[in-house]
Coordinates of N, CA and C and ligand atoms in Angstrom, one line a residue:
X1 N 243.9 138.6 125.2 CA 243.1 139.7 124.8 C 243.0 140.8 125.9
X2 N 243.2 141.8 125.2 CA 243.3 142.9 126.1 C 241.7 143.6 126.3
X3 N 240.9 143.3 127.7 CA 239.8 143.7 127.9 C 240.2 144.8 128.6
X4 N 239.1 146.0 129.2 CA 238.6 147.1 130.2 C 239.3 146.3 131.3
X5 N 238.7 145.2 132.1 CA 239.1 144.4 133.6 C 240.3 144.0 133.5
X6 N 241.5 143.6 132.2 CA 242.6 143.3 132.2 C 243.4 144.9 132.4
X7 N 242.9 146.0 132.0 CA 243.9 147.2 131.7 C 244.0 147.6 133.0
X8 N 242.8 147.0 134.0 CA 243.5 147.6 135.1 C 243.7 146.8 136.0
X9 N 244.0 145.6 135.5 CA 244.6 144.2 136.3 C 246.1 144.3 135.8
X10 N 246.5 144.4 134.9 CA 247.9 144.0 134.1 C 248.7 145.4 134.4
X11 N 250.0 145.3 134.5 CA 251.0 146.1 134.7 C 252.2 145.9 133.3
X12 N 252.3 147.3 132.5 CA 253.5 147.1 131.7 C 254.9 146.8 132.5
X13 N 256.1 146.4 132.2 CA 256.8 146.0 133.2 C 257.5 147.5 133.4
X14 N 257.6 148.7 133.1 CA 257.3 150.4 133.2 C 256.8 150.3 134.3
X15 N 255.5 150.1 134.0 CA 254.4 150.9 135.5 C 255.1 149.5 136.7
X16 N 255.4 148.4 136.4 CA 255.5 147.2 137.3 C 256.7 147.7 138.3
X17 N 257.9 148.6 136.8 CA 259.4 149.3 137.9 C 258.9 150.4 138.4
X18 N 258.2 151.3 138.3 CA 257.8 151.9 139.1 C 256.9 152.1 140.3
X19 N 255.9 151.4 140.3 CA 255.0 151.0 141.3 C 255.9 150.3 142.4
X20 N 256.7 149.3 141.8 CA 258.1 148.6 142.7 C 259.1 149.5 143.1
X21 N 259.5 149.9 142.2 CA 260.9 150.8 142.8 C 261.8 149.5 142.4
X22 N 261.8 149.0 141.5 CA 262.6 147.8 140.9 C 262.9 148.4 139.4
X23 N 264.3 148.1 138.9 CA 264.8 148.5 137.8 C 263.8 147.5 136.6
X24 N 263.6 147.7 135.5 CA 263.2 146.9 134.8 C 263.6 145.7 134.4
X25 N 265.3 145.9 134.2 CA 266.6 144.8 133.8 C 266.2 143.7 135.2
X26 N 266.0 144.2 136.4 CA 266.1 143.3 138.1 C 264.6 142.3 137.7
X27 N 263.6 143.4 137.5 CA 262.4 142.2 136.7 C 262.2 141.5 135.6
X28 N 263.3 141.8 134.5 CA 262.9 140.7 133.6 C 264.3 139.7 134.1
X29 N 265.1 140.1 135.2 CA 266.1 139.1 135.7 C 265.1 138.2 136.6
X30 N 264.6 138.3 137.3 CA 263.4 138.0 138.3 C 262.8 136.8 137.6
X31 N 262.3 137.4 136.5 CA 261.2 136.5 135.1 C 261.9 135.2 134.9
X32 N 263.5 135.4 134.3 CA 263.8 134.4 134.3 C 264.3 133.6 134.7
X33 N 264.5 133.8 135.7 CA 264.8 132.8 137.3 C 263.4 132.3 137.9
X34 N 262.3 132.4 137.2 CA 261.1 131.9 137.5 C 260.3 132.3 138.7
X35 N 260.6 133.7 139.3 CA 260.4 134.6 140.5 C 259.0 135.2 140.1
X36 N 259.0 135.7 138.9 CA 257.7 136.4 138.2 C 256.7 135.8 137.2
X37 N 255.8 135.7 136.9 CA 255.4 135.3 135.8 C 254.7 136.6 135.4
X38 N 254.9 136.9 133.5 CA 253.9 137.5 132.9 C 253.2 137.1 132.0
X39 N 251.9 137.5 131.4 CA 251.1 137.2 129.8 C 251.6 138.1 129.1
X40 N 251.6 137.6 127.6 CA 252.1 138.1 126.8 C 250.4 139.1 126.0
X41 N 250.8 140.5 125.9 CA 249.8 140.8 124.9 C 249.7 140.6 123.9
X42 N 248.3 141.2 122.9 CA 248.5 141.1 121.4 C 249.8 141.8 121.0
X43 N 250.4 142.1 121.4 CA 251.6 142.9 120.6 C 252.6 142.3 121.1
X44 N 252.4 141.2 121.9 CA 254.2 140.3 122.4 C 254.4 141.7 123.6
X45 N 254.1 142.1 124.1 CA 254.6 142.7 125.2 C 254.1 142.2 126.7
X46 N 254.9 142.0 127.5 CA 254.7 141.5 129.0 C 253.5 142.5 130.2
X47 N 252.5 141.6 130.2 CA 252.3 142.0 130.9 C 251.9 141.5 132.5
X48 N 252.0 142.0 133.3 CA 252.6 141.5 134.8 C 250.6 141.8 135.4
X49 N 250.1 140.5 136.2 CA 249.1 140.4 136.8 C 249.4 141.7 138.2
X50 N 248.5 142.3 138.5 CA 248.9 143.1 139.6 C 249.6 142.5 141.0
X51 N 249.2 141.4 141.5 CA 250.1 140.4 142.5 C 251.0 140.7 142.3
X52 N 251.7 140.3 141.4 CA 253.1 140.4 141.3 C 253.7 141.6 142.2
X53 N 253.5 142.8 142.0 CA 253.7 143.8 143.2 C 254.2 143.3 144.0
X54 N 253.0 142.6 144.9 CA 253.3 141.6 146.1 C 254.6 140.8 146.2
X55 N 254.8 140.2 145.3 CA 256.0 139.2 144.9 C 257.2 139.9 144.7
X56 N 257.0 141.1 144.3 CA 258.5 142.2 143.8 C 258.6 141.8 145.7
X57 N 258.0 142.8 146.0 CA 257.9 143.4 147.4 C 258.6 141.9 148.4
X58 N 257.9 140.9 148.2 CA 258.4 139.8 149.1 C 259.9 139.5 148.4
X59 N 260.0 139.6 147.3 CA 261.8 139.6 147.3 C 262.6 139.9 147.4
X60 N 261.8 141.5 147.2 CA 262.9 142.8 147.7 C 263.2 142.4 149.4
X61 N 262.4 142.6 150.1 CA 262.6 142.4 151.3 C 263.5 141.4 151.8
X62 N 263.1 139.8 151.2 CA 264.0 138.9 151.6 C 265.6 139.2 150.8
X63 N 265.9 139.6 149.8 CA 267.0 139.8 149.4 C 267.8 140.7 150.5
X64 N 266.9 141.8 151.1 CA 267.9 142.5 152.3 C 268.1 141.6 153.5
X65 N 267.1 140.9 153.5 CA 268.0 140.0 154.5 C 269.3 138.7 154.0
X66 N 269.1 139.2 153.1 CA 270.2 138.3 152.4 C 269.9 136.7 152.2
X67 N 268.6 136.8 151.4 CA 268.0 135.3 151.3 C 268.4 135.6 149.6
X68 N 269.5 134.0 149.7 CA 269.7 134.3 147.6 C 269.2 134.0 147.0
X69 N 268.6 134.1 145.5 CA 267.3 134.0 144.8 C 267.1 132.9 144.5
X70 N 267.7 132.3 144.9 CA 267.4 130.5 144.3 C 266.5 129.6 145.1
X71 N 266.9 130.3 146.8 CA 265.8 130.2 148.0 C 264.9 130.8 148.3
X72 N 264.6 131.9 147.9 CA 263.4 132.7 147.2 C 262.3 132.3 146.4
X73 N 263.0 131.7 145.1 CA 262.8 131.4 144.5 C 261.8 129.8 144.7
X74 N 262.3 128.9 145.3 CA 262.0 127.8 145.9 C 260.5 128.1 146.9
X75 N 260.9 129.1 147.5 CA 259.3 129.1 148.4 C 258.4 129.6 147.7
X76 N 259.1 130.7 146.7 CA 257.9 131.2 146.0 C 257.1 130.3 144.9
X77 N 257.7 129.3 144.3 CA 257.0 128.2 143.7 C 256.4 127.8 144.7
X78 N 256.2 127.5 145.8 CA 255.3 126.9 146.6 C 253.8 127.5 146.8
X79 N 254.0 128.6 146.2 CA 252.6 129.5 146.1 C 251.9 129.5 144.6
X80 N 250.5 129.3 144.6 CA 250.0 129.5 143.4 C 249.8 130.2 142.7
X81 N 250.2 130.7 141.6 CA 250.4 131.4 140.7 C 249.7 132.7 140.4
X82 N 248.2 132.9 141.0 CA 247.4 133.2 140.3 C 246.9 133.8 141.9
X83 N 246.9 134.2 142.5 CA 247.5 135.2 143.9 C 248.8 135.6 144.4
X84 N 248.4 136.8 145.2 CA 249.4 137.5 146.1 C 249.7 136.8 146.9
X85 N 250.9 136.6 148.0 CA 251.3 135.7 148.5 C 250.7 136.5 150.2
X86 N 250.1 135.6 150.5 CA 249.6 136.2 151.7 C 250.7 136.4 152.7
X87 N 249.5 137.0 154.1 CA 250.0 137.4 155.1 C 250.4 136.2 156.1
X88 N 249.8 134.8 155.3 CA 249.9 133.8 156.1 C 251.5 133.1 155.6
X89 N 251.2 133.7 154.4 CA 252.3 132.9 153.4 C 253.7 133.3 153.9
X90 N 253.8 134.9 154.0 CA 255.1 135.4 154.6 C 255.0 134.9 156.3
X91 N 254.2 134.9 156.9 CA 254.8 134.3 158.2 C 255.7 133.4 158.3
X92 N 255.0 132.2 157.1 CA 255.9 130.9 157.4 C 257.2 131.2 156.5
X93 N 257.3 131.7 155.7 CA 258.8 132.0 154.5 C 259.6 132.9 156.0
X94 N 258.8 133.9 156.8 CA 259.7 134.2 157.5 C 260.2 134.2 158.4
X95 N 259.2 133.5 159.3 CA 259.7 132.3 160.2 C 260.6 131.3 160.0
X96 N 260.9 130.4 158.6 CA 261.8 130.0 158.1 C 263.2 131.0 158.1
X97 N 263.2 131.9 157.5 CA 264.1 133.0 156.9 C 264.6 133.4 158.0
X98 N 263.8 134.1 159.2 CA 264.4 134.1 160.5 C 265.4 133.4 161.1
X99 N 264.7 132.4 161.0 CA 266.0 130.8 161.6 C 267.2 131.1 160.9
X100 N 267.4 131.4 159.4 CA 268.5 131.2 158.7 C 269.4 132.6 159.1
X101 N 268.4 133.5 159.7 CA 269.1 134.9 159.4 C 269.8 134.7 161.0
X102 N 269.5 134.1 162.3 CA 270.0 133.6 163.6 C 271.2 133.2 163.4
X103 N 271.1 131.9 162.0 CA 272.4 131.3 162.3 C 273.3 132.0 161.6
X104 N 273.1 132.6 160.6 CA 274.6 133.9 159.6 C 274.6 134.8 160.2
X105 N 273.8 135.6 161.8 CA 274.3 135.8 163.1 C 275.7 135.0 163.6
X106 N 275.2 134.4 163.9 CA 275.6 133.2 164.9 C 277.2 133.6 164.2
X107 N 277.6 132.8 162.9 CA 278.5 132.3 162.1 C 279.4 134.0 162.3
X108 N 278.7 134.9 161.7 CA 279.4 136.2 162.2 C 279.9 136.4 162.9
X109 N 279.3 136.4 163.9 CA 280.0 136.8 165.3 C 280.6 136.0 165.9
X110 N 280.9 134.6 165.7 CA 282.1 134.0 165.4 C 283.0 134.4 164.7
X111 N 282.7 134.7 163.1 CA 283.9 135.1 162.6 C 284.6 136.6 163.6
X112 N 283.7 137.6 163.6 CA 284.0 138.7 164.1 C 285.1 138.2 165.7
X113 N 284.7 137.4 166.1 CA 285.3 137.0 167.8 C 287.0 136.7 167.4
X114 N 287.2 135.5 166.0 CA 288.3 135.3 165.5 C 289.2 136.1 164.6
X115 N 288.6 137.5 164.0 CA 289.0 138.7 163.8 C 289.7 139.6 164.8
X116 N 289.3 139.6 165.8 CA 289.9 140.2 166.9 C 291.3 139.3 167.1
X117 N 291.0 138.3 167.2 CA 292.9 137.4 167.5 C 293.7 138.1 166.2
X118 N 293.2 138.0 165.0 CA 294.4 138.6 163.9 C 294.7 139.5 163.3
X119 N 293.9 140.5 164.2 CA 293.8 142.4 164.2 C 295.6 142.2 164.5
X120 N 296.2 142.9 163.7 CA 297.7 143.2 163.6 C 298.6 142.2 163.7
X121 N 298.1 141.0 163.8 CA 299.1 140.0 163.3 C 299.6 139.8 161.7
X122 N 298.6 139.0 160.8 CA 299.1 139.3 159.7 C 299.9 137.5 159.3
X123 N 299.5 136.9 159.9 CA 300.6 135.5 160.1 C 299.3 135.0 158.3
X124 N 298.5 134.8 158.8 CA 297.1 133.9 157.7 C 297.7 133.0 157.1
X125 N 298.6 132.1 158.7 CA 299.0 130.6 158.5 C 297.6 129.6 158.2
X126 N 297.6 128.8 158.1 CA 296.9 127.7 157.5 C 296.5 127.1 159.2
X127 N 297.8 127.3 159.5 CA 297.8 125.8 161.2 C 297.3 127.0 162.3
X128 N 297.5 128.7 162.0 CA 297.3 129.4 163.5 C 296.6 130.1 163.2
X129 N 295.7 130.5 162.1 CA 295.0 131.1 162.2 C 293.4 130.8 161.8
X130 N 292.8 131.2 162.9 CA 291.5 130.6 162.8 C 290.5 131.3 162.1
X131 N 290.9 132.4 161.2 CA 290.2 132.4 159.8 C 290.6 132.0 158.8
X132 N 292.2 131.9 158.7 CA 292.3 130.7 157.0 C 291.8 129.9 157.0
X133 N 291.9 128.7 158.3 CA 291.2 127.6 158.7 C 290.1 127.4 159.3
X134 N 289.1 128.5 159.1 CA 287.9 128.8 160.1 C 287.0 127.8 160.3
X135 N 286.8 126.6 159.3 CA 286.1 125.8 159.1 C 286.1 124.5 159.9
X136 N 287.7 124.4 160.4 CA 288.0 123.5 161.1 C 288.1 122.9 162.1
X137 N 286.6 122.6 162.3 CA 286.0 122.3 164.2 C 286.4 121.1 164.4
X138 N 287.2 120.3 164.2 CA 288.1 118.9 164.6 C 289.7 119.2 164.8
X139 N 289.9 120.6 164.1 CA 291.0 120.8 164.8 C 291.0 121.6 166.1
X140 N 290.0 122.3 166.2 CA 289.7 123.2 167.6 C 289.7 121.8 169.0
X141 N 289.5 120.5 168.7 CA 289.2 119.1 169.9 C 291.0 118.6 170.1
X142 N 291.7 119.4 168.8 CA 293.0 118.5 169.1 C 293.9 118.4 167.4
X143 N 294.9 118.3 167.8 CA 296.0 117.5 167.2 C 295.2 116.2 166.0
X144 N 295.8 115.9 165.6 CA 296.0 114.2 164.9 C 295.1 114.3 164.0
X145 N 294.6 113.0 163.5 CA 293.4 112.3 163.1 C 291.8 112.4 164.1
X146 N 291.1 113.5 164.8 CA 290.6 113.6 165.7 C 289.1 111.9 165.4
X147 N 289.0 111.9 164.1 CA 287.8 110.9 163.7 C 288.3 109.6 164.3
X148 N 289.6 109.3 163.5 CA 289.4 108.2 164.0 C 290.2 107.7 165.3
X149 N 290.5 108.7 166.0 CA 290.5 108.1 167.1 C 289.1 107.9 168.4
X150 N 287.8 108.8 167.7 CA 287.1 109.0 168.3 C 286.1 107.8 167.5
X151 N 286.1 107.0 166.9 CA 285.7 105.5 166.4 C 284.7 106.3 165.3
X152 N 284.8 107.3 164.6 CA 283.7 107.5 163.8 C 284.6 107.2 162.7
X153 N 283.8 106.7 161.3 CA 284.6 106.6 160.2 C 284.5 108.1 159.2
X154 N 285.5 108.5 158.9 CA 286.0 110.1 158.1 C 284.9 110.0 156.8
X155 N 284.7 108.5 156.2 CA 284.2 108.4 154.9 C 282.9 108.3 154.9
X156 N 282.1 108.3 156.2 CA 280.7 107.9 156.7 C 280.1 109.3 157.1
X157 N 281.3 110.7 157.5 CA 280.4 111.6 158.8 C 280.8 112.8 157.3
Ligands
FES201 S1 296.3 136.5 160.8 FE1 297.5 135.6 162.3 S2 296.1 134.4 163.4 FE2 294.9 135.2 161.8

């Protein structure tokens, strides 16, 4: 039921992309990845609790850091429905998100270090080059079967 206190609690998802700066299509994509929730009016139209703002805004942000929506998505279930996600709430999501953004540092600038070896080579052998095979930190210790000579079992680690 559409009261006076709802008209200016509730956002069409219009005023929702605008107030956001989010396309409409990105929020009803949002909706159904379980990122948003809206009520439905008397007339079947969506309408979006003001929080949500908040929620656009916390995904926008994390998506620039390149958090994918599924882990987004995941913390933001951890919050109750029915508020904005606090100031306490984003600490810990980005305290978390930090850590993750260190280590796709980290992994870059690796990659980037191993880029430099194949600047004008051109080989993107399997055995010499350490981006086809980037993954392969048992071959960086050596030659052979590195597992099992080092007594761990291949089928266990
Ligand atoms: S392209 Fe030759 S080592 Fe990577």
């Amino acid at each position: 039921m559409i009261t006076l206190e709802n008209l200016h609690k509730e956002l069409s998802v219009g005023q929702l992309a605008a107030r956001s700066g989010v396309a409409v299509t990105a929020l009803h994509f949002y909706e159904s990845k379980g990122l948003i929730r809206s009520n439905r009016n008397q007339g079947n139209q969506r309408r979006y609790p003001r929080e949500v703002l908040r929620r656009v805004a916390l995904i926008k942000v994390a998506q620039r850091l390149g958090i994918p929506l599924a882990e987004i998505g995941e913390a933001l279930k951890a919050l109750p429905d029915n508020r904005a996600p606090t100031a306490a709430d984003w600490k810990d999501m980005s305290a978390q998100w930090g850590r993750d953004l260190d280590e796709r540092i980290n992994q870059l600038t690796l990659l980037r270090d191993k880029l430099n070896g194949c600047i004008g080579c051109g080989c993107l052998s399997m055995e010499a080059c350490p981006l086809r095979n980037f993954g392969d930190v048992l071959g960086e210790q050596g030659p052979g079967a590195q597992l099992l000579e080092s007594g761990i079992d291949p089928k266990m680690s």
